[in-house]
Amino acid sequence: MDSQDSLDTGGAPLLITFFVALPFACPLQHGAVISRNFEEPLRGCEAMETRATEESDPLEGNRRDKIFASLKFWQLKDTVDLADSFHGLLQVIHDVTGIGKAPQEKAELPRDTYRTVVEMVTVQNADKLSDKDAALSEAFERCFGVLADVYSMSRLVKRDGLSPHVGIEQVQAVYWFGRIPGNRYSGDLGGLMWVSPPPHVPSDTFDSDGFQKLETLLGRLWNGSPLELAMERALVANQYLRQQGDYSNAVIHAALSSEIVLDALLGMLLWEEQIEDPDVTAAVDVFDEAKNGGLASRVKREYGPRLGGNWNPSVNGPVRRWSEELAHLRGRIVHRGYRPSRREAERALEVSDELLDFVKGRLALKSKTYPRTCLMILGEPGLRRIGGWKWANRFLAGTDEHPLSWFSGYSKWRDAVDFARAGG
């Protein structure tokens, strides 16, 4: 039955039980049960008797015919071995200092701890069972959503010795079993369900090309480039989304990445405009939020006249999608504590990438007017790929300035702008 693409129950709903081993222990007592009812009606099971366990709250009459998720926590006592990284540490210490000796056997922690396995029970209506994979995925996500809430709130109760965030992306596989209400479980209806692919484990170190790229990035960063910081936030956003399942932080860091790009872009344009007549006055006025508004106002007012294109957040395009699906969502998370769905987080990262592509495209068209900014943000490879290398290359051939000096020059100028804005 596990190999079939549908789950035929003859019109009856399907009770589904998932068993998942948590990557981090959850501190509920052994055997604790927590249940939640949802608004979706449960159909075809009117005659099924529903009983609350001793640990559960009483079921209201109008909640007995709703889709539910019920979680039972199994705490398995175990003595935990130290991680292999600790033995690697001892090995390096021995190799470098000659002190001690390389460990031959794994040491053990001087205390007992436990592992948490969660038994998750939910139900799917018969009309959703034609696509087995979709039905199982939806059911598991429903249960895991309840688990995420339990885990999150248990951290508030415990407060000390907090474990890391737990997300669905940290679970590689679960076992599931299904049964029609009134029947017993059988081995014919169930199996192993892959949830997330195994995490990537590097198999080698940098080659010479990789090391050269690293040195290039470090040179840019240490000379004041803000763009590597934006790239770092984008990478962290992807890690939160795809490895940790922390959708709120994924959106927040995607928003940070976009804001750093937009801020750096306008800053560099203003910096290049004043090179022949050095001054910070115009930039101080542009970035004065008390007089001229915040980032959204600057995007609408400052970018179009310099780069052309549609920068109006009220008109359909990359800027509008960034404003509505990333910036606004980030505001809901930060100010209201809103918890976005995985799809909302995925979309937020997508529109962040769309905005970056839009920025690159507009900037490349202005390589004659802003050659330094184009070379700082796009570089020769980007300008060759997108366009604009002709004018940028002509500028490079006619100057003895080194591009790395532009980053340090911009960084010092921007520090002076921020100092003046602060009343210095």
PDB file of C-alpha atoms in Angstrom, residues 6 45 49 52 63 67 113 118 135 174 204 220 255 262 275 343 353 363:
ATOM      1  CA  SER A   6      -3.704   7.056  -3.544  1.00  0.00           C
ATOM      2  CA  CYS A  45     -17.136   9.870  10.788  1.00  0.00           C
ATOM      3  CA  GLU A  49     -16.879   8.024  19.444  1.00  0.00           C
ATOM      4  CA  ALA A  52     -10.624  13.062  25.778  1.00  0.00           C
ATOM      5  CA  ARG A  63     -15.445  20.510  18.328  1.00  0.00           C
ATOM      6  CA  ILE A  67     -10.051  17.895  12.114  1.00  0.00           C
ATOM      7  CA  THR A 113      19.679  12.960  29.526  1.00  0.00           C
ATOM      8  CA  VAL A 118       6.619  12.231  19.394  1.00  0.00           C
ATOM      9  CA  ALA A 135      -2.392  14.041   1.907  1.00  0.00           C
ATOM     10  CA  VAL A 174       9.299   9.825   9.741  1.00  0.00           C
ATOM     11  CA  ASP A 204      36.502  18.591   0.458  1.00  0.00           C
ATOM     12  CA  ARG A 220      36.184  43.886  -0.532  1.00  0.00           C
ATOM     13  CA  ALA A 255      14.423  41.815   4.311  1.00  0.00           C
ATOM     14  CA  LEU A 262      18.984  49.342  -1.482  1.00  0.00           C
ATOM     15  CA  ILE A 275      33.332  62.990  -5.938  1.00  0.00           C
ATOM     16  CA  ARG A 343       5.225  29.396   1.344  1.00  0.00           C
ATOM     17  CA  ASP A 353      16.029  37.897  -5.534  1.00  0.00           C
ATOM     18  CA  LEU A 363      22.295  49.873 -12.755  1.00  0.00           C
TER      19      LEU A 363
END
